[in-house]
Short mmCIF file of C-alpha atoms and ligand atoms in Angstrom, two decimals:
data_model
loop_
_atom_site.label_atom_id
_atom_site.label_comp_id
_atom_site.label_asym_id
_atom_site.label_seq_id
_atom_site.Cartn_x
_atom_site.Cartn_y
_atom_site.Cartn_z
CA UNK P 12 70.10 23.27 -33.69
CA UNK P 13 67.80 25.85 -34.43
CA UNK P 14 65.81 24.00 -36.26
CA UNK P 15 66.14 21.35 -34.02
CA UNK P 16 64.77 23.79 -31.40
CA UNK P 17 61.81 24.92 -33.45
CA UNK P 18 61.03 21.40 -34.46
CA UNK P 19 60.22 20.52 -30.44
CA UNK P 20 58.77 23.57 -29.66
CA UNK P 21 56.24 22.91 -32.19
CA UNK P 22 55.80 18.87 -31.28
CA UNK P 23 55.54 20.27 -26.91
CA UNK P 24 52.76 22.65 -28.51
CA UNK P 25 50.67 20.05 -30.04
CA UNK P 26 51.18 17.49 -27.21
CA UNK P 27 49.69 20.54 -24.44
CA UNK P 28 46.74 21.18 -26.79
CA UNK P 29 46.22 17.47 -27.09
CA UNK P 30 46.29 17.33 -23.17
CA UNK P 31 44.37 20.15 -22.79
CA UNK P 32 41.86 18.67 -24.67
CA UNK P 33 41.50 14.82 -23.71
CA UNK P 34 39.01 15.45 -20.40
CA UNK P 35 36.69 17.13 -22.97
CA UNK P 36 37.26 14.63 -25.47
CA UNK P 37 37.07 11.63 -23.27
CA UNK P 38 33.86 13.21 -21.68
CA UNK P 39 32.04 12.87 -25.16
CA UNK P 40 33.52 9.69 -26.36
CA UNK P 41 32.19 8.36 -22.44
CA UNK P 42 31.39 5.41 -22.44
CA UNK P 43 33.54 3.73 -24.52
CA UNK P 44 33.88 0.29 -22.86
CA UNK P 45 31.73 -1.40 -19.99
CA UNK P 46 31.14 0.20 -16.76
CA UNK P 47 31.91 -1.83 -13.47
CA UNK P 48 28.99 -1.12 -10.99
CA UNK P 49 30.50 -2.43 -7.11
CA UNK P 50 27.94 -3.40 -5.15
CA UNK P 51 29.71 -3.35 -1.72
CA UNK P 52 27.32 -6.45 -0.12
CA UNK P 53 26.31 -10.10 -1.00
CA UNK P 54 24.13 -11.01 -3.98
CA UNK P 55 20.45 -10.92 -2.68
CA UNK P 56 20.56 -8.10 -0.45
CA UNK P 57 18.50 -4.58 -1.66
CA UNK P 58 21.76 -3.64 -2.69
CA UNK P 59 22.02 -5.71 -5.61
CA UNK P 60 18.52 -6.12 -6.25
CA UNK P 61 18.83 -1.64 -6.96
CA UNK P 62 21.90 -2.83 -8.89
CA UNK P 63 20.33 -5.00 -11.26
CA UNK P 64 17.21 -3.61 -11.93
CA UNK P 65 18.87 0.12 -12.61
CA UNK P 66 21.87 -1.01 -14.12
CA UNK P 67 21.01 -3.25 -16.86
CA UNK P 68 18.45 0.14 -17.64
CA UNK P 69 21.80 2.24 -17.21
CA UNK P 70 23.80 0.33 -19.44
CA UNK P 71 20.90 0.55 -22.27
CA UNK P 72 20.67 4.17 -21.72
CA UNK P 73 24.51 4.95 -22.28
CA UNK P 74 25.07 1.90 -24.78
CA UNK P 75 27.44 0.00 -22.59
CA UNK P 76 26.67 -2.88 -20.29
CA UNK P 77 26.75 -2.28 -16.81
CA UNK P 78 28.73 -5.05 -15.23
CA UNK P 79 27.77 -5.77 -11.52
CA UNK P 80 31.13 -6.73 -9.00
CA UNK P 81 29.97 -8.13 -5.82
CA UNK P 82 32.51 -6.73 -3.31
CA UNK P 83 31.62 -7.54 0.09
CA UNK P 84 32.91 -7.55 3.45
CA UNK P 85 33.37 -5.10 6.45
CA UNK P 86 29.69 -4.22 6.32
CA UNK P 87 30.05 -2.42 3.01
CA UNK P 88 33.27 -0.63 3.82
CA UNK P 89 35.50 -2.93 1.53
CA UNK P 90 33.48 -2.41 -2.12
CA UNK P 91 32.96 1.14 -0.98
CA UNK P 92 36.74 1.27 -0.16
CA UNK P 93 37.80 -0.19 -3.81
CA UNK P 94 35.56 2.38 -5.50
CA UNK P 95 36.88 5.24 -3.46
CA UNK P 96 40.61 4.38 -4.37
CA UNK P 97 39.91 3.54 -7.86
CA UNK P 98 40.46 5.92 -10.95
CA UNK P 99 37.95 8.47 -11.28
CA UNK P 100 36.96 8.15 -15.22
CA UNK P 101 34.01 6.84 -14.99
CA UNK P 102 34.49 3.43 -15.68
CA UNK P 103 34.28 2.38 -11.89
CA UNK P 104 31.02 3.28 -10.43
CA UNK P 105 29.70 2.09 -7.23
CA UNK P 106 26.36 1.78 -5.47
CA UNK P 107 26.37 3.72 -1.75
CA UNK P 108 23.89 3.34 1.12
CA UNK P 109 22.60 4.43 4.08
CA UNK P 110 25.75 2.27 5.44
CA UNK P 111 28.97 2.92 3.43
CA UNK P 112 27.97 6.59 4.00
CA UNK P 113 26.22 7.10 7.28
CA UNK P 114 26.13 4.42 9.57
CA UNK P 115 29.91 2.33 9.35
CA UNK P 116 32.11 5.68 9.76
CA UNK P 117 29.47 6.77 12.63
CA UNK P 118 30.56 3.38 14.28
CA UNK P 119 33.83 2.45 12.94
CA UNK P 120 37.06 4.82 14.22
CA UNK P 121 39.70 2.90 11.41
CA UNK P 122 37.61 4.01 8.36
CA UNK P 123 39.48 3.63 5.63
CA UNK P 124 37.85 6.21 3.77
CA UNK P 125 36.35 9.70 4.37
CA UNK P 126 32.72 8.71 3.18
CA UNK P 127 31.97 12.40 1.97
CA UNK P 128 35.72 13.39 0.34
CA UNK P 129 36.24 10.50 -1.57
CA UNK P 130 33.44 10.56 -3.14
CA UNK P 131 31.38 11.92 -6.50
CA UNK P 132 28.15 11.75 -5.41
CA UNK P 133 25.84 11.32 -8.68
CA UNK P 134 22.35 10.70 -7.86
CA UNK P 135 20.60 8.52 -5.24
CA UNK P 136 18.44 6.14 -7.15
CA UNK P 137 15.66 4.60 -4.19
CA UNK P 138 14.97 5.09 -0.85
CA UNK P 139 13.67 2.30 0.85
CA UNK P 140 11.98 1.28 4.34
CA UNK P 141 13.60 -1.06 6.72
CA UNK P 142 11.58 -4.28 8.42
CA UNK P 143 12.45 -6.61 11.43
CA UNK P 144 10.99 -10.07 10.96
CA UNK P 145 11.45 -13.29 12.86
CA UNK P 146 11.57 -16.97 11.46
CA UNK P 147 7.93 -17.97 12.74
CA UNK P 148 8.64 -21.43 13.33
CA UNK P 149 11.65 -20.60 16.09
CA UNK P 150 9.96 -17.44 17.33
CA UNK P 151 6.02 -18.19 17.26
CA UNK P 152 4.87 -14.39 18.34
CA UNK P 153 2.14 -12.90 16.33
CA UNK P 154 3.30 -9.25 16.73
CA UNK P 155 6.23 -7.15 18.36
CA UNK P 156 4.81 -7.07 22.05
CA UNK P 157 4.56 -10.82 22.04
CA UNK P 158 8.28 -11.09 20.43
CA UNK P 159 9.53 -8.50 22.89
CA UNK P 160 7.81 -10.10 25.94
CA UNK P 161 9.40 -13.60 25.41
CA UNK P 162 12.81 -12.47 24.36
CA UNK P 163 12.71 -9.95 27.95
CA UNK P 164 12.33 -13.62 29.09
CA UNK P 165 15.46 -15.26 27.97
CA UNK P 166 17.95 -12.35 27.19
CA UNK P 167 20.79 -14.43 25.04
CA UNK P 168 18.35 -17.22 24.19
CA UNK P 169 17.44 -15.28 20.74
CA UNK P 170 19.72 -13.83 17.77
CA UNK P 171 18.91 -11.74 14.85
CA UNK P 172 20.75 -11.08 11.57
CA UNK P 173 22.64 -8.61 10.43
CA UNK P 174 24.04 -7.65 6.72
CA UNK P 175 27.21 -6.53 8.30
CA UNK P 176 28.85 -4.82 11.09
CA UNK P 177 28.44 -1.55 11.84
CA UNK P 178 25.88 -1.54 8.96
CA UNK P 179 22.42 0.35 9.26
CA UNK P 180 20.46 -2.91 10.29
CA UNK P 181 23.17 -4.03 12.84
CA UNK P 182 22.78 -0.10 14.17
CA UNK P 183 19.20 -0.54 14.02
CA UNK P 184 19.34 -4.08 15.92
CA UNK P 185 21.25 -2.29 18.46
CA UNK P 186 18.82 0.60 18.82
CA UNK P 187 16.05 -1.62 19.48
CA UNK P 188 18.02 -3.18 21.82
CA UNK P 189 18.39 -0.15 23.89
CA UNK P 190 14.64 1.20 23.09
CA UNK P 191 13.38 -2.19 24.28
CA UNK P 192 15.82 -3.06 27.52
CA UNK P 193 16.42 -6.76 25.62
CA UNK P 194 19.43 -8.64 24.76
CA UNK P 195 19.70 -10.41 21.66
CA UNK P 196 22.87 -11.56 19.99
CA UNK P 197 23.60 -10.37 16.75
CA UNK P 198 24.91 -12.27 14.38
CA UNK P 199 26.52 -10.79 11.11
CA UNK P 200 26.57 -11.45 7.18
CA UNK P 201 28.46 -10.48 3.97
CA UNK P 202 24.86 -8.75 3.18
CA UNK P 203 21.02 -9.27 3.92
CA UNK P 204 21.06 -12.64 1.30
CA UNK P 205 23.01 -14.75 2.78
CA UNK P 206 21.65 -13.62 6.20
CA UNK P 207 18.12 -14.46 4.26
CA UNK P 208 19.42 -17.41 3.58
CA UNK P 209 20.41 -18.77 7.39
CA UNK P 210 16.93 -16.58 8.94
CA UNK P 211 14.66 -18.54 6.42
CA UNK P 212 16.00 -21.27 7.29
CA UNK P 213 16.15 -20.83 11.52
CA UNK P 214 19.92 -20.88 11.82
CA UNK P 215 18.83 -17.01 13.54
CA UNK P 216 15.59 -16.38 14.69
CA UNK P 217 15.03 -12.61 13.51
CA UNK P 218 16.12 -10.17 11.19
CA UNK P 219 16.47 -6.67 10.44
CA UNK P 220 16.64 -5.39 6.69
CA UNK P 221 15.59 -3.88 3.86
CA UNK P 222 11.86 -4.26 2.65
CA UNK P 223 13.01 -5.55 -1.36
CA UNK P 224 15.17 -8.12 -0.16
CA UNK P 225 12.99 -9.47 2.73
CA UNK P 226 9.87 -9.01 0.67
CA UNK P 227 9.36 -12.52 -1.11
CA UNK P 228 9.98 -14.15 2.11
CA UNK P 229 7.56 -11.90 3.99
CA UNK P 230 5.00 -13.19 1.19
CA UNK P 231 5.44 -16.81 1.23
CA UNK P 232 5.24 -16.82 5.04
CA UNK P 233 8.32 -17.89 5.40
CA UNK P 234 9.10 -14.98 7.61
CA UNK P 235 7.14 -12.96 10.22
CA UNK P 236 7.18 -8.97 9.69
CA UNK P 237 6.92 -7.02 12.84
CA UNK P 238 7.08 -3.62 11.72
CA UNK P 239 8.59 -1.53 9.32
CA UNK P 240 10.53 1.56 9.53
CA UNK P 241 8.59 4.57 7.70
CA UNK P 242 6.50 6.93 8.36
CA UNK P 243 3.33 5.91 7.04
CA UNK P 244 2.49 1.77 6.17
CA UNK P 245 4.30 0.21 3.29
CA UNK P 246 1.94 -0.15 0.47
CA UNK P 247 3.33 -3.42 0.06
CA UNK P 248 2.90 -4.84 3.40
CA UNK P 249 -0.52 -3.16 4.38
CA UNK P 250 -1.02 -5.32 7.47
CA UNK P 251 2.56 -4.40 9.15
CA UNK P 252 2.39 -1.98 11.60
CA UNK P 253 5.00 0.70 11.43
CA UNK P 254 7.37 0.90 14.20
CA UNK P 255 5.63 4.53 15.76
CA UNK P 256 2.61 2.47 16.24
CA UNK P 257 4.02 -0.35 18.29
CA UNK P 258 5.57 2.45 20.67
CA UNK P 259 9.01 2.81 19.15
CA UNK P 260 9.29 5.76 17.13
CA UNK P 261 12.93 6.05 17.28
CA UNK P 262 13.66 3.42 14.56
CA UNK P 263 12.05 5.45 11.96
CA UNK P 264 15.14 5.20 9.48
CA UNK P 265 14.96 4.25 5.35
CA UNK P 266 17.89 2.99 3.32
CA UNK P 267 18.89 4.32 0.33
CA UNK P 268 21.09 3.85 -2.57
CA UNK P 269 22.66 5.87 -4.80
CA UNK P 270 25.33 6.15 -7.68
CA UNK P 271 28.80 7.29 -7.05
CA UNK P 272 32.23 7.41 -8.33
CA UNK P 273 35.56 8.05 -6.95
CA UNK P 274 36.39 11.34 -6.10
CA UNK P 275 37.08 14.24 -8.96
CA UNK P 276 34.71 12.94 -11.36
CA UNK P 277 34.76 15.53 -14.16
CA UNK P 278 31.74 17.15 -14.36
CA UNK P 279 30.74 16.17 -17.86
CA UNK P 280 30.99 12.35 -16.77
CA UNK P 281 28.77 13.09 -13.72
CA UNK P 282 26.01 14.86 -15.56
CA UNK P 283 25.89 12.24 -18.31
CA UNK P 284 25.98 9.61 -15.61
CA UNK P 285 23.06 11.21 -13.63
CA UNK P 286 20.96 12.35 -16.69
CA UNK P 287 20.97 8.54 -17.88
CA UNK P 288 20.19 7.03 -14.12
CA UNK P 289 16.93 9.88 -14.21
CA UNK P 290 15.95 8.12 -17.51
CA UNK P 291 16.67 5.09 -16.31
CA UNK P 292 14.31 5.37 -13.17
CA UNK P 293 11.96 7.03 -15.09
CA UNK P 294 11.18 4.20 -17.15
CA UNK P 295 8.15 3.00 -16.64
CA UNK P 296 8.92 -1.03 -16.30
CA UNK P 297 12.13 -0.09 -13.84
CA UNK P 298 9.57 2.02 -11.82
CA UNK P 299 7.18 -0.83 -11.21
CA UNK P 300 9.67 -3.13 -10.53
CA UNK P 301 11.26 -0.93 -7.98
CA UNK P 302 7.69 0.14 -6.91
CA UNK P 303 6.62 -3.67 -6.44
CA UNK P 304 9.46 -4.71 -4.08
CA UNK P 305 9.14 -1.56 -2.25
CA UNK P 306 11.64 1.42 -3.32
CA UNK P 307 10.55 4.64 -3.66
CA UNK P 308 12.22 6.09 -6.84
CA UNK P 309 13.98 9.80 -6.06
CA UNK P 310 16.82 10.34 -8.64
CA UNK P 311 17.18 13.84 -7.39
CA UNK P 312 20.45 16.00 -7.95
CA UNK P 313 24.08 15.32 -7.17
CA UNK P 314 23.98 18.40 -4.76
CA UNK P 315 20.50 17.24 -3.27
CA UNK P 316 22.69 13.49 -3.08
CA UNK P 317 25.67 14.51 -1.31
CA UNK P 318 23.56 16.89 1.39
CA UNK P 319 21.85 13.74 2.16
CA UNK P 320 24.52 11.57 2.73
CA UNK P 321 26.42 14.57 4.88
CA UNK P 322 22.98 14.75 6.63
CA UNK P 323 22.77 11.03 7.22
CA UNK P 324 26.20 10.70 8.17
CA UNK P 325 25.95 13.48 11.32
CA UNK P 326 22.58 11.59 12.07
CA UNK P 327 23.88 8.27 12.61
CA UNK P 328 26.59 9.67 14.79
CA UNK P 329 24.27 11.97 16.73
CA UNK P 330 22.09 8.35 17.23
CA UNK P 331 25.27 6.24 18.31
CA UNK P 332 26.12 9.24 21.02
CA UNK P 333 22.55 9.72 22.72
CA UNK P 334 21.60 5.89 22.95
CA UNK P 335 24.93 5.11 23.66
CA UNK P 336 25.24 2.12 21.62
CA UNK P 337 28.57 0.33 20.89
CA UNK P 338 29.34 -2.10 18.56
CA UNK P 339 31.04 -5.31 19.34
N1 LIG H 22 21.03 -4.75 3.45
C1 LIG H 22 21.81 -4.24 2.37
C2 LIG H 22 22.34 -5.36 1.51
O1 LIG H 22 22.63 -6.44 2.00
C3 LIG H 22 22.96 -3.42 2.84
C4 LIG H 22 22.67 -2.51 3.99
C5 LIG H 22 22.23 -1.14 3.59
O2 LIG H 22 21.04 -0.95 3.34
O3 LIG H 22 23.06 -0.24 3.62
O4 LIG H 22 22.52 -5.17 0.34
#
């Protein structure tokens, strides 16, 4: 008996130091197996071009691939829902923007997820300016006071894409909108490339988005830019007018998107995480390539990261109050 007792005391003591010691352990053996990355919209969007172009970097840097899970639906709230319930070890990352974060819980009253709690904010990888462009064979305006004199004409006649409901180019849609005094029906996708897909092709006439995604199409002429959304011009689209100079200065907004896990990352698995996404958008070939489709690379601190999406978040509701804008 005694023995007995001594015997489990003994095995109970070695099982709590084991315990005690497996976070520390499993931070330094992380990565051991492949990394899911969810990106929370459709293949083609800026999304999952960030995706791509970091994570296969990513996955170099911490010698395991980077698998990218397309997860869309709900205007990003579904893949950002999956990563927010899913185990927080590190081996379920996800990529959050302006949307998940800001602009769906500013809009949407059944969130199912608090978009600052459940989350480990890591690092956000690019910010990135926003464009409105119309299919120039439907809508043939040469610039935004031409577009927004005939659609003042024929409120209904026009429509313009979305990459999701209650996403930041639906909110931005709305806004101009509002700004404007126009009516234009908004029609949403799973994310900007298959919205790409039906603008380019004049199922919808116009389309707010991201500059990367909307970029090659801009180029080949196969859409119309009427402005962009940033402060100064994009370098990559030098003839675009900004939207301050064509007398809207309220949609001024960039996207961004950055690395998160689950809630209760350890901190070990975070810093590794965020040291090797630094590296990653440090390196020189991911820098042009984000560069040449129109990111701006920041990589800044988790803290820095979460104060922007709190920021963004009380932003987006502030603009949903003032102009008054509901979703339909
Ligand atoms: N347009 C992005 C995409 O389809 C999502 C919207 C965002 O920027 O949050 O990937």
């Amino acid at each position: 008996m005694h023995r007995r007792h001594i015997l489990a005391t003994a095995v109970a003591a070695v099982g709590a130091t084991l315990l005690a010691g497996a976070p520390a352990a499993q931070a330094q053996s992380y990565p051991s197996k492949p990394i899911r990355l969810i990106v929370p919209f459709a293949p083609g969007g800026t999304t999952d071009i960030v995706a791509r172009i970091v994570g296969d970097r990513l996955g170099r840097e911490l010698g395991q691939p980077i698998l990218i899970e397309n997860r869309a639906g709900g205007g990003g709230t579904v893949g950002a829902d999956f990563v927010a319930k899913s185990p927080a070890d590190g081996y379920i990352l996800g990529v959050a923007t302006v949307s998940t974060i800001g602009t769906n819980p500013a809009t949407n009253s059944k969130m199912p997820y608090d978009s600052i709690k459940d989350f480990s904010f890591i690092t956000n990888m690019v910010n990135v300016p926003n464009v409105m462009t119309v299919n120039p064979t439907k809508v043939p305006v040469k610039d935004m006071k031409e577009f927004i004199a005939l659609v003042k004409k024929s409120p209904g006649k026009f429509s313009y894409a979305s990459s999701g409901s209650g996403g930041i180019s639906h909110l931005d849609g709305e806004l101009f909108k509002a700004l404007t005094g126009t009516f234009i029906v908004h029609i949403p996708y799973r994310g900007s490339g298959p919205a790409l897909t039906d603008t380019v092709s004049g199922q919808v006439d116009a389309q707010m988005d991201n500059v990367p995604s909307s970029l090659p199409f801009i180029k080949s002429g196969k859409l119309r830019a009427l402005a962009v959304m940033s402060n100064k011009r994009v370098e990559a689209l030098p003839d675009v007018p900004t939207f301050a100079e064509v007398g809207l200065s309220e949609l001024n907004n960039m996207a961004w998107y950055g690395l998160v896990g689950p809630a209760g990352l350890s901190k070990e698995i975070n810093d590794k995480l965020r040291v090797a996404a630094v590296k990653a958008l440090n390196d020189p070939d991911v820098r042009k390539r984000l560069a040449d489709g129109g990111s701006i690379v920041d990589g800044g601190t988790s803290e820095q990261f979460l104060q922007l999406g709190q920021r963004e978040l009380a932003l987006r509701r502030e603009v949903v109050r003032k102009q008054k804008i509901v979703l339909e």
